[in-house]
Amino acid sequence: MASYDVIVIGSGPGGYVCAIRCAQLGLKTACVEGRETLGGTCLNVGCIPSKALLHASHQLHEAEHNFAKMGLKGKSPSVDWKQMLAYKDDVIGQNTKGIEFLFKKNKIDWLKGWGSIPEAGKVKVGDEVHEAKHIVIASGSEAASVPGAEVTIDEKTVVTSTGALELPKVPKSMIVIGGGVIGLEMGSVYSRLGSEVTVIEYLDQITPGVDMEVSRNFQKILKKQGINFITGAGVSKVETSGGKATVHYTLRKDDSEASLDADVVLVATGRKPFTDGLGLDALGVELTKRGQIATDKGWQTNVKGIYAIGDAITGPMLAHKAEDEGMAVAEEIAGKHGHVNYGVIPGVIYTHPEVAFVGQTEELLKDEGRAYKVGKFSFMGNGRAKAVFAADGFVKILADKDTDRILGAHIIGPGAGDLIHEVCVAMEFGASAQDLALTCHAHPTFSEAVREAALACGDGAIHA
Ligand code: FAD
């Protein structure tokens, strides 16, 4: 039996970041991980592998659609799927080994195996019980099923995102159930690689929660790229036979029923907290109605000394949100003050163009009855975007009508996932749109579009 100040259960972005910060703050730390490799969903079957495939498939798209326009002639590359998967696996390996290196560097013990909490202050891994003054649960999430539908996931014909990251071949056709971030990212990958992709979404628009104007534009752009959409449709059943699947759905507008066949069905209807095997019931750890671990403002559960962070608790299921909570709870445990500003957590969809957003949407501001102004700038007016065939999209900044304080930003366009951060920093500093507008931005960059949107909140954009 070993004794620690902190044992973290789960080595995803919440858990590993928490463990590193605990060690940096002088706490004797261990991290339990049941997977073969560190890094959790994010590094193994989430953020990182999906971005590798998005990158590779985007390169193919560029070669097929834009190279000739720039005078780069010749046969487009063809897809060697095995090699693409090997590239993706190599990227995963580099990243997960990187966490192993950081654990060694920070003298964090990796307790290999699945952990449970027999009582407060104790963590059991295999046959061994370890003591810990503080336990942080960072057990993450797993794919959810389709609500109210008969669907059996076999990870071959009917897959979650995990199966979609390692299909044996590029399918001729794919149905994606759920028009959220993960479904659209993976749908984009396969569409660019040549699959006929159809997204079936229960709501009338894709990307629920995203600013409606962005969401509508995004759907149009993806449609232009060849992705089909069936919205306002509830899936009732998925049948499989002979390596093919049939998805049955009901159109909500008139209750009519229809079905569609595909080689592969990707179920991308969201994720739910994963807390199996931890022993939370016996410990009396409270859960929310949605099965998330309930915590107080210091990320402590109702059982003293047991904390929880990341996808296992409330809030957006995002790696950077989990990381921020990991650092903050470490600070709390070390007797300092942990801080996460939940009002300024960016969201990014890594398609092409990218979509990024932070803060309030117009819909939320209207619901609140808050007086606001909109500054918008199209990438059509951005020289750099035009030069690289990426002028689809816009930047939209929402600011308080009276004080000019930035309330939110919504970007669809090139590099949106990076551009959003200057608005995040501005919001953290309580900046006004004018503060952004008065900041010199290098030319020619995509970020000039952010400045122009900020200018449009005032006397007007220059290149509009
Ligand atoms: P996880 O990363 O899920 O890690 C939890 C770890 O705990 C797992 O490794 C699990 O094996 C381990 N574990 C669980 N229980 C135990 C136990 N009892 N004992 C030992 N180990 C245990 N987010 C983004 O911000 N950007 C993206 O681009 C993005 N892309 C994504 C793409 C896909 C396909 C998916 C599925 C997710 C994506 N996400 C993305 C979401 C992101 O992966 C999660 O929000 C993030 O991983 C949550 O981190 P976490 O530390 O809470 O949990």
Short mmCIF file of C-alpha atoms and ligand atoms in Angstrom, two decimals:
data_model
loop_
_atom_site.label_atom_id
_atom_site.label_comp_id
_atom_site.label_asym_id
_atom_site.label_seq_id
_atom_site.Cartn_x
_atom_site.Cartn_y
_atom_site.Cartn_z
CA MET A 1 0.00 0.00 0.00
CA ALA A 2 1.29 3.43 -0.91
CA SER A 3 0.17 6.71 0.57
CA TYR A 4 -0.42 9.88 -1.46
CA ASP A 5 -1.62 13.43 -0.96
CA VAL A 6 -3.71 13.11 -4.12
CA ILE A 7 -4.88 10.22 -6.29
CA VAL A 8 -6.50 11.23 -9.56
CA ILE A 9 -8.74 8.63 -11.23
CA GLY A 10 -8.55 8.99 -15.02
CA SER A 11 -5.75 10.41 -17.15
CA GLY A 12 -7.73 12.41 -19.72
CA PRO A 13 -7.11 16.16 -20.11
CA GLY A 14 -8.88 16.75 -16.78
CA GLY A 15 -6.99 14.05 -14.87
CA TYR A 16 -3.48 14.36 -16.27
CA VAL A 17 -3.46 18.15 -16.04
CA CYS A 18 -4.74 17.93 -12.46
CA ALA A 19 -2.02 15.40 -11.57
CA ILE A 20 0.72 17.57 -13.08
CA ARG A 21 -0.47 20.72 -11.30
CA CYS A 22 -0.78 18.82 -7.98
CA ALA A 23 2.81 17.59 -8.36
CA GLN A 24 4.01 21.09 -9.29
CA LEU A 25 2.36 22.38 -6.11
CA GLY A 26 4.42 19.90 -4.05
CA LEU A 27 1.74 17.25 -3.48
CA LYS A 28 2.66 13.55 -3.70
CA THR A 29 0.48 12.42 -6.58
CA ALA A 30 -0.64 9.29 -8.40
CA CYS A 31 -2.95 8.89 -11.37
CA VAL A 32 -5.01 5.74 -12.03
CA GLU A 33 -5.68 4.81 -15.65
CA GLY A 34 -7.36 1.66 -16.91
CA ARG A 35 -6.50 2.16 -20.58
CA GLU A 36 -3.23 0.90 -22.02
CA THR A 37 -2.11 4.47 -22.68
CA LEU A 38 -2.48 7.82 -20.92
CA GLY A 39 -4.43 10.80 -22.25
CA GLY A 40 -8.04 9.64 -21.95
CA THR A 41 -10.72 9.98 -24.59
CA CYS A 42 -9.14 13.16 -25.92
CA LEU A 43 -5.74 11.80 -26.90
CA ASN A 44 -6.73 8.20 -27.70
CA VAL A 45 -10.15 8.30 -29.37
CA GLY A 46 -11.28 11.94 -29.41
CA CYS A 47 -9.80 15.37 -30.11
CA ILE A 48 -6.39 14.31 -31.38
CA PRO A 49 -7.15 11.38 -33.74
CA SER A 50 -10.16 13.20 -35.20
CA LYS A 51 -8.00 16.24 -35.94
CA ALA A 52 -5.37 14.08 -37.62
CA LEU A 53 -8.01 12.64 -39.98
CA LEU A 54 -9.55 16.10 -40.52
CA HIS A 55 -6.12 17.42 -41.47
CA ALA A 56 -5.33 14.58 -43.87
CA SER A 57 -8.73 14.68 -45.57
CA HIS A 58 -8.54 18.48 -45.85
CA GLN A 59 -5.22 18.17 -47.67
CA LEU A 60 -6.92 15.85 -50.16
CA HIS A 61 -9.76 18.36 -50.59
CA GLU A 62 -7.24 21.14 -51.25
CA ALA A 63 -5.44 19.00 -53.82
CA GLU A 64 -8.68 18.08 -55.58
CA HIS A 65 -10.32 21.50 -55.52
CA ASN A 66 -7.71 24.24 -55.27
CA PHE A 67 -4.31 23.07 -56.48
CA ALA A 68 -5.07 23.44 -60.20
CA LYS A 69 -6.39 26.98 -59.65
CA MET A 70 -2.99 27.93 -58.25
CA GLY A 71 -1.14 26.39 -61.16
CA LEU A 72 -0.32 23.16 -59.36
CA LYS A 73 -1.19 20.62 -62.03
CA GLY A 74 -1.06 16.83 -62.10
CA LYS A 75 -2.97 13.88 -60.73
CA SER A 76 -4.61 14.40 -57.33
CA PRO A 77 -3.32 12.10 -54.59
CA SER A 78 -5.34 8.93 -53.99
CA VAL A 79 -6.28 7.66 -50.55
CA ASP A 80 -4.16 4.97 -48.91
CA TRP A 81 -6.52 4.42 -45.98
CA LYS A 82 -4.19 2.06 -44.10
CA GLN A 83 -1.43 4.66 -44.23
CA MET A 84 -3.83 7.41 -43.14
CA LEU A 85 -4.82 5.32 -40.11
CA ALA A 86 -1.14 4.62 -39.39
CA TYR A 87 -0.44 8.38 -39.51
CA LYS A 88 -3.35 8.96 -37.09
CA ASP A 89 -2.06 6.23 -34.75
CA ASP A 90 1.42 7.70 -34.85
CA VAL A 91 0.03 11.10 -33.83
CA ILE A 92 -1.85 9.41 -30.95
CA GLY A 93 1.32 7.57 -29.89
CA GLN A 94 3.43 10.73 -29.84
CA ASN A 95 0.87 12.50 -27.69
CA THR A 96 0.17 9.70 -25.20
CA LYS A 97 3.91 9.05 -24.75
CA GLY A 98 4.30 12.78 -24.16
CA ILE A 99 2.02 12.49 -21.12
CA GLU A 100 4.03 9.49 -19.86
CA PHE A 101 7.16 11.66 -20.12
CA LEU A 102 5.46 14.50 -18.21
CA PHE A 103 4.35 12.07 -15.47
CA LYS A 104 7.94 10.85 -15.04
CA LYS A 105 9.30 14.39 -15.11
CA ASN A 106 6.86 15.45 -12.39
CA LYS A 107 7.32 12.21 -10.36
CA ILE A 108 3.69 11.18 -10.70
CA ASP A 109 3.02 7.46 -10.20
CA TRP A 110 0.85 5.89 -12.90
CA LEU A 111 -1.26 3.24 -11.13
CA LYS A 112 -2.18 0.95 -14.01
CA GLY A 113 -5.67 -0.56 -13.90
CA TRP A 114 -9.27 0.36 -13.14
CA GLY A 115 -9.72 2.19 -9.85
CA SER A 116 -12.55 2.18 -7.35
CA ILE A 117 -13.10 4.03 -4.08
CA PRO A 118 -13.94 1.54 -1.32
CA GLU A 119 -14.14 4.40 1.20
CA ALA A 120 -13.15 8.06 1.41
CA GLY A 121 -9.36 8.27 1.57
CA LYS A 122 -8.78 4.95 -0.23
CA VAL A 123 -8.43 3.93 -3.89
CA LYS A 124 -8.36 0.29 -4.94
CA VAL A 125 -6.52 -0.66 -8.13
CA GLY A 126 -6.46 -4.38 -8.86
CA ASP A 127 -5.74 -6.06 -5.51
CA GLU A 128 -3.93 -3.07 -4.05
CA VAL A 129 -5.50 -0.40 -1.89
CA HIS A 130 -3.75 2.98 -1.78
CA GLU A 131 -4.32 5.81 0.65
CA ALA A 132 -4.98 9.37 -0.46
CA LYS A 133 -5.83 12.50 1.51
CA HIS A 134 -7.67 13.76 -1.57
CA ILE A 135 -9.24 11.83 -4.45
CA VAL A 136 -10.09 13.52 -7.75
CA ILE A 137 -12.48 11.67 -10.07
CA ALA A 138 -11.76 12.50 -13.72
CA SER A 139 -13.35 9.41 -15.24
CA GLY A 140 -14.70 11.20 -18.32
CA SER A 141 -17.56 10.15 -20.55
CA GLU A 142 -18.76 7.56 -23.06
CA ALA A 143 -20.92 7.75 -26.18
CA ALA A 144 -24.65 8.02 -25.54
CA SER A 145 -27.20 5.99 -27.50
CA VAL A 146 -30.08 7.35 -29.59
CA PRO A 147 -32.85 8.35 -27.18
CA GLY A 148 -35.97 6.20 -27.51
CA ALA A 149 -34.66 4.24 -30.52
CA GLU A 150 -33.76 0.60 -31.10
CA VAL A 151 -30.09 0.76 -31.98
CA THR A 152 -27.40 -1.84 -31.34
CA ILE A 153 -23.86 -0.55 -31.65
CA ASP A 154 -21.48 -3.23 -32.95
CA GLU A 155 -18.59 -0.82 -33.75
CA LYS A 156 -18.49 -2.33 -37.27
CA THR A 157 -21.64 -1.31 -39.17
CA VAL A 158 -23.19 0.81 -36.43
CA VAL A 159 -20.39 2.71 -34.77
CA THR A 160 -19.67 5.41 -32.22
CA SER A 161 -16.94 7.96 -32.90
CA THR A 162 -14.43 5.41 -31.57
CA GLY A 163 -15.35 2.91 -34.30
CA ALA A 164 -15.50 5.69 -36.88
CA LEU A 165 -11.83 6.44 -36.19
CA GLU A 166 -10.76 2.97 -37.28
CA LEU A 167 -13.12 1.68 -39.95
CA PRO A 168 -11.49 -1.07 -42.03
CA LYS A 169 -12.16 0.91 -45.21
CA VAL A 170 -13.71 4.16 -46.37
CA PRO A 171 -17.43 3.31 -46.69
CA LYS A 172 -19.32 4.13 -49.88
CA SER A 173 -22.11 5.63 -47.77
CA MET A 174 -22.46 6.78 -44.19
CA ILE A 175 -25.41 8.00 -42.15
CA VAL A 176 -24.54 10.20 -39.20
CA ILE A 177 -27.22 10.29 -36.51
CA GLY A 178 -26.84 13.67 -34.79
CA GLY A 179 -25.78 16.99 -36.30
CA GLY A 180 -23.52 18.02 -33.43
CA VAL A 181 -19.79 18.70 -33.36
CA ILE A 182 -18.50 15.12 -33.38
CA GLY A 183 -20.95 13.96 -36.07
CA LEU A 184 -20.12 16.85 -38.39
CA GLU A 185 -16.38 16.52 -37.92
CA MET A 186 -16.38 12.79 -38.66
CA GLY A 187 -18.97 13.27 -41.42
CA SER A 188 -16.67 15.86 -43.03
CA VAL A 189 -13.73 13.47 -42.92
CA TYR A 190 -15.60 10.69 -44.75
CA SER A 191 -17.33 13.05 -47.15
CA ARG A 192 -13.95 14.44 -48.24
CA LEU A 193 -12.62 10.90 -48.61
CA GLY A 194 -15.46 10.06 -51.00
CA SER A 195 -18.30 8.64 -48.87
CA GLU A 196 -21.87 9.74 -49.55
CA VAL A 197 -22.67 11.24 -46.14
CA THR A 198 -26.16 11.99 -44.81
CA VAL A 199 -26.70 13.63 -41.44
CA ILE A 200 -30.01 12.96 -39.70
CA GLU A 201 -30.77 15.51 -36.98
CA TYR A 202 -33.77 15.58 -34.62
CA LEU A 203 -33.90 19.38 -34.39
CA ASP A 204 -34.67 21.68 -37.32
CA GLN A 205 -31.09 22.90 -37.46
CA ILE A 206 -27.66 21.40 -36.87
CA THR A 207 -25.24 22.32 -34.04
CA PRO A 208 -27.77 23.00 -31.28
CA GLY A 209 -26.72 25.84 -28.98
CA VAL A 210 -24.57 27.52 -31.62
CA ASP A 211 -25.61 31.04 -32.74
CA MET A 212 -28.46 30.43 -35.20
CA GLU A 213 -27.02 32.62 -37.99
CA VAL A 214 -23.72 30.73 -37.84
CA SER A 215 -25.50 27.40 -37.67
CA ARG A 216 -27.60 28.15 -40.79
CA ASN A 217 -24.58 29.36 -42.77
CA PHE A 218 -22.56 26.39 -41.64
CA GLN A 219 -25.21 23.95 -42.85
CA LYS A 220 -25.34 25.68 -46.23
CA ILE A 221 -21.56 25.51 -46.62
CA LEU A 222 -21.44 21.82 -45.64
CA LYS A 223 -24.28 21.11 -48.08
CA LYS A 224 -22.31 22.82 -50.83
CA GLN A 225 -19.41 20.53 -49.92
CA GLY A 226 -21.64 17.51 -50.58
CA ILE A 227 -23.03 16.51 -47.18
CA ASN A 228 -26.78 15.74 -47.19
CA PHE A 229 -29.00 16.79 -44.30
CA ILE A 230 -32.32 15.46 -43.05
CA THR A 231 -33.38 17.73 -40.19
CA GLY A 232 -36.43 17.57 -37.95
CA ALA A 233 -36.27 13.78 -38.05
CA GLY A 234 -36.36 11.36 -35.12
CA VAL A 235 -34.59 8.04 -35.65
CA SER A 236 -36.70 5.14 -34.36
CA LYS A 237 -34.68 2.09 -35.36
CA VAL A 238 -31.45 0.97 -37.01
CA GLU A 239 -31.47 -2.49 -38.59
CA THR A 240 -28.41 -4.30 -39.88
CA SER A 241 -28.14 -7.10 -42.36
CA GLY A 242 -25.25 -8.40 -44.45
CA GLY A 243 -22.88 -5.65 -43.39
CA LYS A 244 -25.32 -2.84 -44.30
CA ALA A 245 -27.63 -0.76 -42.16
CA THR A 246 -31.10 0.73 -42.58
CA VAL A 247 -32.03 3.75 -40.51
CA HIS A 248 -35.76 4.28 -39.93
CA TYR A 249 -36.87 7.77 -39.01
CA THR A 250 -39.99 9.89 -38.59
CA LEU A 251 -40.20 13.43 -39.94
CA ARG A 252 -41.48 15.58 -37.09
CA LYS A 253 -43.37 18.04 -39.31
CA ASP A 254 -45.96 15.50 -40.55
CA ASP A 255 -45.15 12.26 -38.71
CA SER A 256 -44.35 10.56 -42.02
CA GLU A 257 -41.98 7.62 -41.84
CA ALA A 258 -39.00 6.95 -44.08
CA SER A 259 -35.80 4.94 -44.14
CA LEU A 260 -32.34 5.19 -45.61
CA ASP A 261 -29.61 2.59 -46.21
CA ALA A 262 -25.88 2.99 -45.72
CA ASP A 263 -22.72 0.94 -45.34
CA VAL A 264 -21.96 2.53 -41.96
CA VAL A 265 -24.07 4.37 -39.40
CA LEU A 266 -22.30 6.70 -36.99
CA VAL A 267 -24.23 7.33 -33.79
CA ALA A 268 -23.20 10.82 -32.69
CA THR A 269 -26.00 11.85 -30.38
CA GLY A 270 -23.78 13.11 -27.57
CA ARG A 271 -21.93 11.68 -24.64
CA LYS A 272 -22.79 10.79 -21.05
CA PRO A 273 -20.65 10.70 -17.90
CA PHE A 274 -18.74 7.48 -17.29
CA THR A 275 -18.67 6.55 -13.61
CA ASP A 276 -19.04 2.75 -13.79
CA GLY A 277 -17.13 0.68 -11.25
CA LEU A 278 -16.06 3.62 -9.07
CA GLY A 279 -18.38 2.59 -6.24
CA LEU A 280 -20.08 5.98 -6.02
CA ASP A 281 -23.43 4.50 -4.90
CA ALA A 282 -21.98 2.78 -1.86
CA LEU A 283 -20.03 5.94 -0.99
CA GLY A 284 -23.20 8.04 -1.20
CA VAL A 285 -21.73 10.45 -3.78
CA GLU A 286 -24.59 12.55 -5.14
CA LEU A 287 -25.31 12.62 -8.87
CA THR A 288 -27.36 15.11 -10.85
CA LYS A 289 -30.53 13.98 -12.66
CA ARG A 290 -28.41 13.55 -15.80
CA GLY A 291 -25.98 11.19 -14.07
CA GLN A 292 -23.19 13.74 -13.65
CA ILE A 293 -21.27 13.85 -10.37
CA ALA A 294 -22.59 16.80 -8.36
CA THR A 295 -19.90 19.13 -6.97
CA ASP A 296 -19.71 22.41 -5.07
CA LYS A 297 -17.89 25.51 -6.33
CA GLY A 298 -14.54 24.00 -5.27
CA TRP A 299 -15.26 20.81 -7.31
CA GLN A 300 -15.76 18.81 -4.08
CA THR A 301 -18.54 16.23 -3.98
CA ASN A 302 -20.85 15.84 -0.99
CA VAL A 303 -18.26 13.36 0.41
CA LYS A 304 -15.36 15.29 1.99
CA GLY A 305 -12.03 14.74 0.25
CA ILE A 306 -13.58 13.42 -2.97
CA TYR A 307 -13.61 15.83 -5.90
CA ALA A 308 -14.74 15.52 -9.53
CA ILE A 309 -13.92 17.35 -12.76
CA GLY A 310 -14.23 17.19 -16.55
CA ASP A 311 -16.84 15.31 -18.56
CA ALA A 312 -17.97 13.46 -15.42
CA ILE A 313 -19.50 16.67 -13.99
CA THR A 314 -21.79 19.38 -15.36
CA GLY A 315 -20.81 21.87 -18.08
CA PRO A 316 -19.63 21.57 -21.66
CA MET A 317 -17.89 18.29 -22.50
CA LEU A 318 -14.67 19.84 -23.77
CA ALA A 319 -11.04 18.97 -23.18
CA HIS A 320 -10.02 22.54 -22.28
CA LYS A 321 -12.88 22.87 -19.78
CA ALA A 322 -11.66 19.63 -18.15
CA GLU A 323 -8.07 20.94 -18.15
CA ASP A 324 -9.07 24.21 -16.52
CA GLU A 325 -10.97 22.34 -13.82
CA GLY A 326 -7.99 20.02 -13.35
CA MET A 327 -5.69 22.96 -12.61
CA ALA A 328 -8.29 24.73 -10.48
CA VAL A 329 -9.07 21.74 -8.25
CA ALA A 330 -5.33 21.16 -7.72
CA GLU A 331 -5.02 24.75 -6.52
CA GLU A 332 -8.00 24.26 -4.18
CA ILE A 333 -6.50 21.06 -2.74
CA ALA A 334 -3.18 22.86 -2.21
CA GLY A 335 -5.02 25.51 -0.18
CA LYS A 336 -4.94 28.13 -2.92
CA HIS A 337 -7.80 29.56 -4.95
CA GLY A 338 -8.92 27.66 -8.05
CA HIS A 339 -10.67 29.61 -10.78
CA VAL A 340 -12.61 28.70 -13.92
CA ASN A 341 -14.59 31.36 -15.77
CA TYR A 342 -17.43 29.31 -17.23
CA GLY A 343 -18.65 32.39 -19.13
CA VAL A 344 -15.55 32.39 -21.33
CA ILE A 345 -15.08 28.81 -22.53
CA PRO A 346 -14.64 28.72 -26.30
CA GLY A 347 -16.15 26.02 -28.47
CA VAL A 348 -14.66 25.00 -31.82
CA ILE A 349 -15.81 22.78 -34.67
CA TYR A 350 -12.75 21.73 -36.66
CA THR A 351 -14.37 21.35 -40.06
CA HIS A 352 -13.39 23.47 -43.03
CA PRO A 353 -14.30 26.25 -42.57
CA GLU A 354 -13.92 26.10 -38.83
CA VAL A 355 -16.61 27.35 -36.50
CA ALA A 356 -15.75 28.95 -33.17
CA PHE A 357 -17.75 30.72 -30.53
CA VAL A 358 -17.53 32.14 -27.04
CA GLY A 359 -19.95 33.83 -24.66
CA GLN A 360 -23.55 34.72 -25.42
CA THR A 361 -25.45 34.00 -28.63
CA GLU A 362 -27.96 36.47 -30.07
CA GLU A 363 -30.74 34.05 -29.10
CA LEU A 364 -29.64 34.04 -25.44
CA LEU A 365 -29.34 37.84 -25.35
CA LYS A 366 -32.83 38.20 -26.82
CA ASP A 367 -34.22 35.77 -24.22
CA GLU A 368 -32.55 37.81 -21.49
CA GLY A 369 -33.99 41.03 -22.97
CA ARG A 370 -30.50 42.55 -22.98
CA ALA A 371 -29.85 45.49 -25.31
CA TYR A 372 -26.95 44.56 -27.59
CA LYS A 373 -25.34 45.55 -30.85
CA VAL A 374 -23.88 43.38 -33.59
CA GLY A 375 -20.63 43.97 -35.46
CA LYS A 376 -20.24 41.66 -38.44
CA PHE A 377 -17.56 41.27 -41.06
CA SER A 378 -17.46 38.83 -43.95
CA PHE A 379 -14.25 37.01 -44.88
CA MET A 380 -15.05 38.15 -48.45
CA GLY A 381 -13.51 41.47 -47.38
CA ASN A 382 -10.34 39.82 -46.03
CA GLY A 383 -7.47 39.74 -48.52
CA ARG A 384 -5.69 36.78 -46.93
CA ALA A 385 -8.87 34.64 -46.90
CA LYS A 386 -9.44 35.35 -50.60
CA ALA A 387 -5.85 34.42 -51.43
CA VAL A 388 -6.28 30.96 -49.90
CA PHE A 389 -9.80 30.16 -51.20
CA ALA A 390 -11.27 30.52 -47.70
CA ALA A 391 -13.55 33.55 -47.98
CA ASP A 392 -16.70 31.67 -46.90
CA GLY A 393 -17.94 32.87 -43.52
CA PHE A 394 -17.87 35.83 -41.18
CA VAL A 395 -16.96 37.15 -37.74
CA LYS A 396 -19.78 38.38 -35.56
CA ILE A 397 -19.15 40.24 -32.32
CA LEU A 398 -21.94 40.97 -29.86
CA ALA A 399 -21.45 43.90 -27.51
CA ASP A 400 -23.57 45.60 -24.87
CA LYS A 401 -25.51 48.41 -26.49
CA ASP A 402 -24.71 50.94 -23.76
CA THR A 403 -21.30 49.97 -22.39
CA ASP A 404 -19.82 48.38 -25.57
CA ARG A 405 -18.53 45.48 -23.40
CA ILE A 406 -18.03 42.34 -25.51
CA LEU A 407 -20.66 39.72 -24.67
CA GLY A 408 -19.88 37.05 -27.25
CA ALA A 409 -18.24 36.25 -30.56
CA HIS A 410 -19.18 33.79 -33.30
CA ILE A 411 -16.87 32.99 -36.16
CA ILE A 412 -17.23 30.79 -39.18
CA GLY A 413 -14.22 30.92 -41.42
CA PRO A 414 -10.52 30.12 -41.82
CA GLY A 415 -8.65 29.53 -38.57
CA ALA A 416 -11.75 30.39 -36.51
CA GLY A 417 -10.53 28.08 -33.73
CA ASP A 418 -7.44 30.22 -33.25
CA LEU A 419 -9.04 33.59 -33.96
CA ILE A 420 -11.57 33.15 -31.15
CA HIS A 421 -8.89 33.42 -28.49
CA GLU A 422 -8.22 37.10 -28.92
CA VAL A 423 -11.88 37.65 -28.11
CA CYS A 424 -11.58 35.27 -25.12
CA VAL A 425 -8.66 37.30 -23.76
CA ALA A 426 -10.55 40.53 -24.41
CA MET A 427 -13.59 39.18 -22.56
CA GLU A 428 -11.44 38.03 -19.61
CA PHE A 429 -10.19 41.60 -19.34
CA GLY A 430 -13.73 42.98 -19.61
CA ALA A 431 -12.80 44.73 -22.86
CA SER A 432 -15.13 46.73 -25.06
CA ALA A 433 -15.49 46.18 -28.81
CA GLN A 434 -13.65 49.48 -29.22
CA ASP A 435 -10.65 48.08 -27.32
CA LEU A 436 -10.37 45.36 -29.98
CA ALA A 437 -11.01 47.84 -32.77
CA LEU A 438 -8.20 50.11 -31.55
CA THR A 439 -5.71 47.24 -31.38
CA CYS A 440 -3.36 47.13 -34.37
CA HIS A 441 -3.72 43.82 -36.25
CA ALA A 442 -1.04 42.61 -38.65
CA HIS A 443 -1.85 42.60 -42.36
CA PRO A 444 -2.60 40.33 -44.14
CA THR A 445 -4.06 38.02 -41.49
CA PHE A 446 -7.41 36.37 -40.89
CA SER A 447 -7.51 38.15 -37.53
CA GLU A 448 -8.05 41.46 -39.31
CA ALA A 449 -11.62 40.19 -39.77
CA VAL A 450 -12.01 40.14 -35.98
CA ARG A 451 -10.87 43.73 -35.77
CA GLU A 452 -13.21 44.72 -38.60
CA ALA A 453 -16.15 43.08 -36.79
CA ALA A 454 -15.18 45.06 -33.69
CA LEU A 455 -15.02 48.24 -35.82
CA ALA A 456 -18.49 47.36 -37.12
CA CYS A 457 -19.78 47.54 -33.53
CA GLY A 458 -18.80 51.23 -33.66
CA ASP A 459 -18.47 53.60 -36.62
CA GLY A 460 -18.15 50.84 -39.19
CA ALA A 461 -15.75 48.34 -40.73
CA ILE A 462 -13.31 49.68 -43.31
CA HIS A 463 -13.38 46.90 -45.91
CA ALA A 464 -17.11 46.14 -45.81
P1 FAD B 1 -11.59 11.57 -20.59
O1 FAD B 1 -10.74 12.19 -21.59
O2 FAD B 1 -12.78 10.82 -21.06
O3 FAD B 1 -10.66 10.62 -19.76
C1 FAD B 1 -11.14 9.80 -18.76
C2 FAD B 1 -10.15 8.67 -18.56
O4 FAD B 1 -10.48 8.04 -17.33
C3 FAD B 1 -10.23 7.58 -19.61
O5 FAD B 1 -8.96 7.34 -20.16
C4 FAD B 1 -10.73 6.35 -18.86
O6 FAD B 1 -10.12 5.15 -19.32
C5 FAD B 1 -10.26 6.66 -17.46
N1 FAD B 1 -11.07 6.02 -16.43
C6 FAD B 1 -12.40 6.10 -16.25
N2 FAD B 1 -12.79 5.43 -15.17
C7 FAD B 1 -11.67 4.89 -14.64
C8 FAD B 1 -11.41 4.08 -13.52
N3 FAD B 1 -12.39 3.70 -12.71
N4 FAD B 1 -10.14 3.71 -13.30
C9 FAD B 1 -9.13 4.08 -14.13
N5 FAD B 1 -9.31 4.85 -15.20
C10 FAD B 1 -10.56 5.26 -15.44
N6 FAD B 1 -13.05 18.19 -26.91
C11 FAD B 1 -12.44 19.33 -27.27
O7 FAD B 1 -12.29 20.23 -26.44
N7 FAD B 1 -11.97 19.52 -28.55
C12 FAD B 1 -12.12 18.58 -29.51
O8 FAD B 1 -11.69 18.78 -30.64
C13 FAD B 1 -12.78 17.37 -29.17
N8 FAD B 1 -12.93 16.41 -30.09
C14 FAD B 1 -13.52 15.24 -29.73
C15 FAD B 1 -13.68 14.25 -30.70
C16 FAD B 1 -14.25 13.06 -30.36
C17 FAD B 1 -14.41 12.00 -31.41
C18 FAD B 1 -14.67 12.82 -29.02
C19 FAD B 1 -15.28 11.51 -28.61
C20 FAD B 1 -14.53 13.79 -28.05
C21 FAD B 1 -13.97 15.02 -28.41
N9 FAD B 1 -13.81 16.04 -27.46
C22 FAD B 1 -13.22 17.21 -27.83
C23 FAD B 1 -14.26 15.89 -26.07
C24 FAD B 1 -13.07 15.57 -25.14
O9 FAD B 1 -12.45 14.39 -25.60
C25 FAD B 1 -13.54 15.41 -23.71
O10 FAD B 1 -14.26 16.55 -23.31
C26 FAD B 1 -12.36 15.23 -22.78
O11 FAD B 1 -11.59 14.11 -23.14
C27 FAD B 1 -12.83 15.06 -21.33
O12 FAD B 1 -11.73 14.90 -20.53
P2 FAD B 1 -11.82 14.11 -19.14
O13 FAD B 1 -10.47 14.23 -18.54
O14 FAD B 1 -12.98 14.59 -18.36
O15 FAD B 1 -12.14 12.60 -19.52
#
